[in-house]
């Protein structure tokens, strides 16, 4: 598939934290990320498991649930799900072609292109809800252009230190960058310093804050 070759070439742009590329690309595609109820997930460990659990639960509420996750194990299709089924290759190719037409001549990265494909797919498929997993960090992750109905932050540890910071506090603040004004945030079990920062970020944003262990216990 030619689009796979084009996608691979996008790796030459590396990782570029920031929302400028994805915002511009969404504009050219007609802002497909807008108007889709979503749940946004960041964290170091457990994002994939939480995404899958939410997917299963939400299918009892909504008729059609989309899920965007990473990385894939065997086929790139495994990053895109609708009602827990990976997207078919022909459908994926059609969305990807449109994304690369819109991205022509720009320095859209590998992950930004995939994120755009997910938004376009979910919009065209008219999903009732989308579960979106951050690829790296949170504040400058390409998925962070959404205004979700809930934000979820799983266990945080030291990861991608060259991009996110060298301390747990710095990395927590980056991942807490997915917290949006007045949008409820749920934080998974974490060290006290992470909980304190998460709670403070939610308070600053005027967002209801829920610490999962306190709810369960």
Coordinates of N, CA and C in Angstrom, one line a residue:
X1 N 0.8 -1.2 0.0 CA 0.0 0.0 0.0 C 0.9 1.2 0.0
X2 N 0.6 2.1 -0.9 CA 1.5 3.3 -1.1 C 1.4 4.2 0.1
X3 N 0.3 4.3 0.8 CA 0.1 5.2 1.9 C 1.0 4.7 3.1
X4 N 1.2 3.4 3.2 CA 2.1 2.9 4.2 C 3.6 3.3 4.0
X5 N 4.0 3.4 2.7 CA 5.3 3.9 2.3 C 5.4 5.4 2.7
X6 N 4.4 6.1 2.4 CA 4.4 7.5 2.8 C 4.4 7.7 4.3
X7 N 3.7 6.9 5.0 CA 3.7 7.0 6.4 C 5.1 6.7 7.0
X8 N 5.7 5.7 6.4 CA 7.1 5.4 6.9 C 8.0 6.5 6.6
X9 N 7.9 7.2 5.5 CA 8.8 8.3 5.2 C 8.6 9.5 6.2
X10 N 7.4 9.5 6.9 CA 7.1 10.6 7.8 C 8.0 10.4 9.1
X11 N 8.6 9.2 9.3 CA 9.4 9.0 10.4 C 10.7 9.9 10.4
X12 N 11.0 10.4 9.2 CA 12.2 11.3 9.1 C 12.0 12.6 9.9
X13 N 10.8 13.0 10.1 CA 10.5 14.2 10.9 C 10.6 14.0 12.4
X14 N 10.8 12.7 12.8 CA 11.1 12.4 14.2 C 9.8 12.7 15.1
X15 N 10.1 13.1 16.3 CA 9.1 13.4 17.3 C 9.2 14.9 17.5
X16 N 8.1 15.6 17.3 CA 8.1 17.1 17.4 C 6.9 17.5 18.3
X17 N 7.2 17.5 19.7 CA 6.1 17.9 20.6 C 5.5 19.3 20.2
X18 N 4.2 19.4 20.2 CA 3.6 20.7 19.8 C 2.3 20.4 19.0
X19 N 1.4 21.4 19.0 CA 0.1 21.2 18.4 C -0.1 22.0 17.1
X20 N 1.0 22.7 16.7 CA 0.8 23.5 15.5 C 0.5 22.6 14.2
X21 N 1.3 21.6 14.0 CA 1.1 20.7 12.8 C -0.2 20.1 12.8
X22 N -0.6 19.5 13.9 CA -1.9 18.8 13.9 C -3.1 19.7 13.8
X23 N -3.0 20.9 14.4 CA -4.0 21.9 14.3 C -4.2 22.4 12.9
X24 N -3.1 22.6 12.2 CA -3.2 23.1 10.8 C -3.7 22.0 9.9
X25 N -3.3 20.7 10.2 CA -3.8 19.6 9.4 C -5.3 19.4 9.6
X26 N -5.8 19.5 10.8 CA -7.2 19.4 11.1 C -8.0 20.5 10.4
X27 N -7.5 21.7 10.3 CA -8.1 22.7 9.6 C -8.4 22.4 8.1
X28 N -7.3 21.8 7.5 CA -7.4 21.4 6.1 C -8.3 20.2 5.9
X29 N -8.5 19.5 6.9 CA -9.4 18.3 6.8 C -10.9 18.6 7.3
X30 N -11.1 19.9 7.6 CA -12.5 20.2 8.0 C -12.7 20.0 9.5
X31 N -11.7 20.0 10.3 CA -11.8 19.9 11.8 C -12.6 18.6 12.2
X32 N -12.2 17.4 11.8 CA -12.9 16.2 12.1 C -12.9 15.9 13.6
X33 N -12.0 16.5 14.3 CA -11.9 16.2 15.8 C -12.9 16.8 16.6
X34 N -13.6 17.8 16.0 CA -14.6 18.5 16.8 C -16.0 17.8 16.7
X35 N -16.7 17.9 17.8 CA -18.1 17.4 17.9 C -18.1 15.9 18.2
X36 N -17.0 15.3 18.5 CA -17.0 13.8 18.8 C -16.8 13.7 20.4
X37 N -17.8 13.3 21.1 CA -17.6 13.1 22.6 C -16.4 12.1 22.7
X38 N -15.5 12.4 23.6 CA -14.3 11.6 23.8 C -13.8 11.5 25.2
X39 N -13.0 10.5 25.5 CA -12.3 10.3 26.7 C -10.8 10.3 26.4
X40 N -10.1 11.1 27.0 CA -8.7 11.3 26.7 C -7.8 10.7 27.8
X41 N -6.8 9.9 27.4 CA -6.1 9.1 28.4 C -4.6 9.4 28.3
X42 N -3.9 9.7 29.4 CA -2.5 9.9 29.4 C -1.9 9.1 30.6
X43 N -0.6 8.9 30.6 CA 0.0 8.2 31.7 C 1.2 7.4 31.2
X44 N 1.9 6.8 32.1 CA 3.1 6.0 31.7 C 2.8 4.5 31.5
X45 N 2.0 4.0 32.5 CA 1.6 2.6 32.5 C 0.1 2.4 32.6
X46 N -0.4 1.5 31.8 CA -1.8 1.2 32.0 C -2.8 1.8 31.0
X47 N -2.2 2.7 30.1 CA -3.1 3.4 29.2 C -3.9 2.4 28.3
X48 N -3.2 1.4 27.8 CA -3.8 0.5 26.9 C -4.9 -0.4 27.6
X49 N -4.6 -0.8 28.8 CA -5.6 -1.6 29.5 C -6.8 -0.8 29.9
X50 N -6.6 0.5 30.3 CA -7.7 1.3 30.7 C -8.6 1.6 29.4
X51 N -7.9 1.9 28.3 CA -8.6 2.1 27.0 C -9.5 0.9 26.7
X52 N -9.0 -0.3 26.8 CA -9.7 -1.5 26.4 C -10.9 -1.7 27.4
X53 N -10.7 -1.4 28.6 CA -11.8 -1.6 29.6 C -12.9 -0.6 29.4
X54 N -12.5 0.7 29.1 CA -13.5 1.7 28.8 C -14.2 1.4 27.6
X55 N -13.5 0.9 26.6 CA -14.2 0.5 25.3 C -15.3 -0.5 25.6
X56 N -15.0 -1.6 26.3 CA -16.0 -2.6 26.6 C -17.2 -2.0 27.4
X57 N -16.9 -1.2 28.4 CA -17.9 -0.6 29.2 C -18.8 0.3 28.4
X58 N -18.2 1.2 27.6 CA -19.0 2.2 26.8 C -19.8 1.5 25.7
X59 N -19.5 0.4 25.3 CA -20.3 -0.3 24.3 C -21.7 -0.7 24.9
X60 N -21.8 -0.7 26.2 CA -23.1 -0.9 26.8 C -23.9 0.3 26.9
X61 N -23.3 1.5 26.6 CA -24.0 2.8 26.7 C -24.2 3.3 25.3
X62 N -23.2 3.2 24.4 CA -23.3 3.8 23.1 C -23.4 2.7 22.0
X63 N -24.0 3.1 20.9 CA -24.1 2.2 19.8 C -22.8 1.9 19.0
X64 N -21.9 3.0 19.0 CA -20.7 2.9 18.2 C -19.6 3.6 19.0
X65 N -18.5 2.9 19.3 CA -17.4 3.4 20.1 C -16.1 3.3 19.3
X66 N -15.4 4.3 19.2 CA -14.1 4.3 18.5 C -13.0 4.3 19.6
X67 N -11.8 3.7 19.2 CA -10.7 3.7 20.1 C -9.4 3.8 19.3
X68 N -8.6 4.8 19.7 CA -7.3 5.0 19.1 C -6.2 4.8 20.1
X69 N -5.3 3.8 19.8 CA -4.3 3.4 20.7 C -2.9 3.2 20.0
X70 N -1.9 3.0 20.8 CA -0.6 2.8 20.2 C 0.3 2.1 21.2
X71 N 1.4 1.4 20.8 CA 1.7 1.2 19.4 C 0.9 -0.1 18.9
X72 N 1.2 -0.5 17.7 CA 0.6 -1.7 17.2 C 1.6 -2.8 17.3
X73 N 1.2 -4.1 17.3 CA 2.1 -5.2 17.5 C 2.4 -5.8 16.2
X74 N 1.4 -6.0 15.3 CA 1.7 -6.7 14.0 C 1.3 -5.8 12.9
X75 N 0.0 -5.3 12.8 CA -0.4 -4.5 11.7 C -0.9 -3.2 12.3
X76 N -0.7 -2.1 11.5 CA -1.0 -0.8 11.9 C -2.5 -0.6 12.1
X77 N -3.3 -1.5 11.6 CA -4.8 -1.5 11.8 C -5.1 -1.6 13.3
X78 N -4.2 -2.2 14.0 CA -4.5 -2.4 15.5 C -4.5 -1.2 16.3
X79 N -4.2 0.0 15.7 CA -4.3 1.2 16.4 C -5.7 1.8 16.4
X80 N -6.5 1.3 15.4 CA -7.8 2.0 15.2 C -8.9 0.9 15.4
X81 N -9.8 1.2 16.3 CA -10.9 0.2 16.6 C -12.3 0.9 16.5
X82 N -13.3 0.2 16.0 CA -14.6 0.6 16.2 C -15.4 -0.6 16.7
X83 N -16.0 -0.4 17.9 CA -16.7 -1.5 18.6 C -15.7 -2.7 18.8
X84 N -14.5 -2.4 19.2 CA -13.5 -3.4 19.5 C -12.9 -4.2 18.4
X85 N -13.3 -3.8 17.1 CA -12.8 -4.4 16.0 C -11.8 -3.5 15.2
X86 N -10.6 -4.0 14.9 CA -9.6 -3.2 14.1 C -10.2 -2.8 12.8
X87 N -9.8 -1.6 12.4 CA -10.3 -1.0 11.1 C -9.8 -1.9 10.0
X88 N -10.6 -2.1 9.0 CA -10.2 -2.9 7.8 C -9.2 -2.1 6.9
X89 N -8.4 -2.8 6.2 CA -7.3 -2.2 5.4 C -7.8 -1.3 4.3
X90 N -8.9 -1.6 3.6 CA -9.4 -0.8 2.6 C -9.9 0.6 3.1
X91 N -10.7 0.5 4.2 CA -11.2 1.7 4.9 C -10.1 2.5 5.4
X92 N -9.1 1.9 6.0 CA -8.0 2.6 6.5 C -7.2 3.3 5.4
X93 N -7.0 2.7 4.3 CA -6.3 3.3 3.2 C -7.0 4.5 2.7
X94 N -8.3 4.4 2.6 CA -9.1 5.6 2.1 C -8.9 6.8 3.0
X95 N -9.0 6.6 4.3 CA -8.8 7.7 5.2 C -7.4 8.3 5.1
X96 N -6.4 7.4 5.1 CA -5.0 7.7 5.1 C -4.7 8.5 3.8
X97 N -5.2 8.1 2.7 CA -5.0 8.9 1.4 C -5.4 10.3 1.6
X98 N -6.6 10.5 2.2 CA -7.1 11.9 2.3 C -6.2 12.7 3.3
X99 N -5.7 12.1 4.3 CA -4.8 12.7 5.2 C -3.5 13.2 4.6
X100 N -3.0 12.3 3.8 CA -1.7 12.6 3.1 C -1.9 13.6 2.0
X101 N -3.0 13.7 1.4 CA -3.3 14.7 0.4 C -3.3 16.1 1.2
X102 N -3.9 16.1 2.3 CA -4.0 17.4 3.1 C -2.6 17.7 3.7
X103 N -1.8 16.7 3.9 CA -0.5 16.9 4.6 C 0.6 17.2 3.6
X104 N 0.3 17.1 2.3 CA 1.3 17.2 1.2 C 2.2 18.5 1.4
X105 N 3.5 18.3 1.3 CA 4.4 19.4 1.4 C 4.8 19.9 2.7
X106 N 4.1 19.3 3.8 CA 4.4 19.7 5.1 C 5.3 18.7 5.9
X107 N 5.6 19.0 7.1 CA 6.4 18.2 7.9 C 5.6 17.4 9.0
X108 N 4.4 17.0 8.6 CA 3.6 16.2 9.5 C 4.3 15.0 9.9
X109 N 4.4 14.7 11.2 CA 5.1 13.5 11.7 C 4.3 12.2 11.5
X110 N 5.0 11.1 11.8 CA 4.4 9.8 11.7 C 3.2 9.7 12.7
X111 N 3.3 10.1 13.9 CA 2.2 10.0 14.9 C 1.1 11.1 14.6
X112 N 1.5 12.2 14.1 CA 0.5 13.2 13.8 C -0.4 12.7 12.6
X113 N 0.2 12.1 11.7 CA -0.5 11.6 10.5 C -1.5 10.5 11.0
X114 N -1.1 9.6 11.8 CA -1.9 8.5 12.4 C -3.1 9.1 13.2
X115 N -2.8 10.1 14.0 CA -3.8 10.8 14.8 C -4.9 11.4 13.9
X116 N -4.4 12.0 12.8 CA -5.4 12.6 11.9 C -6.2 11.6 11.2
X117 N -5.7 10.4 10.9 CA -6.4 9.3 10.3 C -7.5 8.9 11.3
X118 N -7.1 8.8 12.6 CA -8.1 8.4 13.6 C -9.3 9.3 13.7
X119 N -9.0 10.6 13.8 CA -10.0 11.6 13.8 C -11.0 11.6 12.6
X120 N -10.4 11.4 11.4 CA -11.1 11.4 10.2 C -12.0 10.2 10.2
X121 N -11.5 9.0 10.6 CA -12.2 7.8 10.6 C -13.4 7.9 11.6
X122 N -13.1 8.4 12.8 CA -14.2 8.4 13.8 C -15.3 9.4 13.3
X123 N -14.9 10.5 12.7 CA -15.9 11.5 12.2 C -16.8 10.8 11.1
X124 N -16.1 10.2 10.2 CA -16.9 9.6 9.0 C -17.7 8.4 9.5
X125 N -17.2 7.7 10.5 CA -18.0 6.5 10.9 C -19.1 6.9 11.9
X126 N -19.1 8.2 12.3 CA -20.1 8.7 13.2 C -20.2 8.0 14.5
X127 N -19.0 7.8 15.1 CA -18.9 7.2 16.4 C -19.7 8.0 17.4
X128 N -20.2 7.4 18.4 CA -20.9 8.1 19.5 C -20.0 8.6 20.6
X129 N -18.8 7.9 20.6 CA -17.8 8.3 21.6 C -16.5 7.7 21.1
X130 N -15.4 8.5 21.4 CA -14.0 8.0 21.0 C -13.1 8.0 22.2
X131 N -12.4 6.9 22.3 CA -11.4 6.8 23.4 C -10.0 7.1 22.8
X132 N -9.3 8.1 23.3 CA -8.1 8.5 22.7 C -6.9 8.4 23.6
X133 N -5.9 7.6 23.2 CA -4.7 7.4 24.0 C -3.6 8.3 23.6
X134 N -3.0 9.0 24.5 CA -1.8 9.9 24.2 C -0.7 9.0 23.7
X135 N 0.1 9.5 22.7 CA 1.3 8.7 22.3 C 2.5 9.0 23.2
X136 N 2.7 10.3 23.5 CA 3.8 10.7 24.3 C 3.5 11.9 25.1
X137 N 3.6 11.8 26.4 CA 3.3 12.9 27.3 C 1.8 13.3 27.4
X138 N 1.5 14.5 27.1 CA 0.1 14.9 27.1 C -0.1 16.3 26.6
X139 N 0.6 17.3 27.2 CA 0.4 18.7 26.9 C 0.6 19.0 25.4
X140 N 1.7 18.4 24.8 CA 2.0 18.7 23.4 C 1.7 17.5 22.5
X141 N 1.0 16.5 23.0 CA 0.7 15.3 22.2 C -0.3 15.7 21.2
X142 N -0.3 15.1 20.0 CA -1.2 15.4 18.9 C -2.6 15.2 19.3
X143 N -2.9 14.2 20.2 CA -4.3 14.0 20.5 C -4.9 15.1 21.4
X144 N -4.0 16.0 21.9 CA -4.5 17.0 22.9 C -5.2 18.2 22.3
X145 N -5.6 18.0 21.0 CA -6.4 19.1 20.4 C -7.9 18.9 20.7
X146 N -8.3 17.8 21.3 CA -9.7 17.5 21.6 C -10.1 18.2 22.9
X147 N -11.4 18.5 23.0 CA -12.0 18.9 24.3 C -12.9 17.8 24.8
X148 N -12.3 16.9 25.6 CA -13.0 15.6 25.9 C -14.1 15.8 27.0
X149 N -14.9 14.8 27.2 CA -15.9 14.9 28.2 C -15.3 14.4 29.6
X150 N -14.1 13.7 29.5 CA -13.4 13.3 30.7 C -12.0 13.1 30.3
X151 N -11.1 13.4 31.3 CA -9.7 13.1 31.1 C -9.3 12.0 32.1
X152 N -8.4 11.1 31.7 CA -7.9 10.0 32.6 C -6.4 10.0 32.6
X153 N -5.8 9.9 33.8 CA -4.4 9.8 33.9 C -4.0 8.6 34.7
X154 N -3.3 7.7 34.1 CA -3.0 6.4 34.7 C -1.7 6.6 35.5
X155 N -1.1 5.5 35.9 CA 0.2 5.5 36.7 C 1.3 6.3 35.9
X156 N 2.0 7.2 36.6 CA 3.0 8.0 36.0 C 4.4 7.6 36.6
X157 N 5.3 7.4 35.7 CA 6.7 7.1 36.1 C 7.7 7.9 35.2
X158 N 8.9 7.6 35.3 CA 9.9 8.3 34.4 C 10.0 7.6 33.1
X159 N 9.5 8.4 32.1 CA 9.5 7.9 30.7 C 9.7 9.0 29.7
X160 N 10.4 8.7 28.6 CA 10.6 9.8 27.6 C 11.2 11.0 28.2
X161 N 12.2 10.8 29.1 CA 12.8 11.9 29.8 C 13.4 13.0 28.9
X162 N 13.9 12.7 27.8 CA 14.5 13.6 26.9 C 13.5 14.6 26.4
X163 N 12.2 14.2 26.4 CA 11.1 15.1 25.9 C 10.3 15.7 27.1
X164 N 10.1 14.9 28.1 CA 9.1 15.3 29.2 C 9.7 15.8 30.4
X165 N 11.0 15.6 30.6 CA 11.6 16.1 31.9 C 12.3 15.0 32.6
X166 N 13.2 15.4 33.5 CA 14.0 14.3 34.2 C 13.5 13.9 35.5
X167 N 12.5 14.6 36.0 CA 11.9 14.3 37.3 C 10.5 13.8 37.2
X168 N 10.0 13.1 38.2 CA 8.6 12.7 38.2 C 7.7 13.9 38.2
X169 N 8.1 15.0 38.9 CA 7.2 16.2 39.0 C 7.1 16.8 37.6
X170 N 8.2 16.9 36.9 CA 8.1 17.5 35.5 C 7.3 16.7 34.6
X171 N 7.4 15.4 34.6 CA 6.7 14.5 33.8 C 5.2 14.5 34.1
X172 N 4.9 14.6 35.4 CA 3.5 14.7 35.8 C 2.8 15.9 35.3
X173 N 3.5 17.0 35.3 CA 3.0 18.3 34.8 C 2.7 18.2 33.3
X174 N 3.6 17.5 32.6 CA 3.4 17.4 31.1 C 2.2 16.5 30.8
X175 N 2.0 15.4 31.6 CA 0.9 14.5 31.3 C -0.4 15.2 31.8
X176 N -0.3 16.0 32.9 CA -1.5 16.7 33.4 C -1.9 17.8 32.4
X177 N -1.1 18.0 31.4 CA -1.5 19.0 30.4 C -2.7 18.6 29.6
X178 N -3.2 17.4 29.7 CA -4.5 17.0 29.0 C -5.7 17.5 29.8
X179 N -5.5 18.0 31.0 CA -6.6 18.5 31.8 C -7.2 19.8 31.2
X180 N -8.5 19.8 30.9 CA -9.1 20.9 30.3 C -10.0 21.6 31.3
X181 N -10.3 22.9 31.0 CA -11.1 23.7 31.9 C -12.5 23.0 32.1
X182 N -12.9 22.8 33.3 CA -14.2 22.3 33.8 C -14.5 20.9 33.3
X183 N -13.5 20.2 32.8 CA -13.6 18.8 32.3 C -13.2 17.8 33.5
X184 N -14.0 16.9 33.9 CA -13.6 16.0 35.0 C -12.4 15.2 34.7
X185 N -11.5 15.0 35.7 CA -10.3 14.3 35.5 C -10.2 13.2 36.6
X186 N -9.9 12.0 36.1 CA -9.7 10.8 37.0 C -8.2 10.4 37.0
X187 N -7.6 10.3 38.2 CA -6.2 10.0 38.3 C -6.1 8.6 39.0
X188 N -5.4 7.7 38.3 CA -5.1 6.4 38.9 C -4.2 6.4 40.1
X189 N -4.0 5.3 40.7 CA -3.1 5.2 41.9 C -1.7 5.6 41.5
X190 N -1.2 6.6 42.3 CA 0.1 7.1 42.0 C 0.8 7.6 43.3
X191 N 2.1 7.9 43.2 CA 2.8 8.5 44.3 C 2.1 9.8 44.8
X192 N 2.3 10.1 46.1 CA 1.7 11.3 46.6 C 2.0 12.6 45.9
X193 N 3.3 12.7 45.5 CA 3.7 13.9 44.8 C 2.9 14.1 43.4
X194 N 2.6 12.9 42.8 CA 1.9 13.0 41.5 C 0.4 13.4 41.8
X195 N -0.1 12.8 42.9 CA -1.5 13.1 43.3 C -1.6 14.6 43.6
X196 N -0.7 15.1 44.3 CA -0.7 16.5 44.7 C -0.7 17.5 43.5
X197 N 0.2 17.1 42.5 CA 0.3 17.9 41.3 C -1.0 17.8 40.5
X198 N -1.5 16.6 40.3 CA -2.7 16.4 39.6 C -3.9 17.1 40.1
X199 N -4.0 17.1 41.5 CA -5.1 17.8 42.1 C -4.9 19.3 41.9
X200 N -3.7 19.8 42.0 CA -3.5 21.2 41.9 C -3.8 21.7 40.4
X201 N -3.4 20.9 39.5 CA -3.6 21.3 38.1 C -5.1 21.3 37.8
X202 N -5.9 20.3 38.4 CA -7.3 20.3 38.2 C -8.0 21.5 38.8
X203 N -7.5 21.8 40.0 CA -8.1 23.0 40.7 C -7.8 24.3 39.9
X204 N -6.6 24.4 39.4 CA -6.3 25.6 38.6 C -7.2 25.7 37.3
X205 N -7.6 24.5 36.8 CA -8.4 24.5 35.6 C -9.9 24.5 35.9
X206 N -10.2 24.5 37.2 CA -11.6 24.4 37.6 C -12.3 23.1 37.2
X207 N -11.5 22.0 37.2 CA -12.0 20.7 36.8 C -12.2 19.8 38.0
X208 N -13.4 19.1 38.0 CA -13.6 18.2 39.1 C -12.5 17.1 39.1
X209 N -12.0 16.8 40.3 CA -10.9 15.9 40.4 C -11.3 14.6 41.2
X210 N -11.0 13.5 40.6 CA -11.3 12.2 41.3 C -10.0 11.3 41.4
X211 N -9.7 11.0 42.6 CA -8.5 10.1 42.7 C -9.1 8.7 42.9
X212 N -8.8 7.8 41.9 CA -9.5 6.5 41.8 C -9.4 5.7 43.1
X213 N -8.3 5.6 43.7 CA -8.2 4.7 45.0 C -9.2 5.2 46.0
X214 N -9.5 6.5 46.1 CA -10.4 7.0 47.1 C -11.8 6.7 46.7
X215 N -12.1 6.5 45.4 CA -13.4 6.1 45.0 C -13.7 4.6 45.3
X216 N -12.7 3.8 44.9 CA -12.8 2.4 45.1 C -12.7 2.0 46.6
X217 N -11.8 2.6 47.3 CA -11.7 2.2 48.7 C -12.8 2.8 49.6

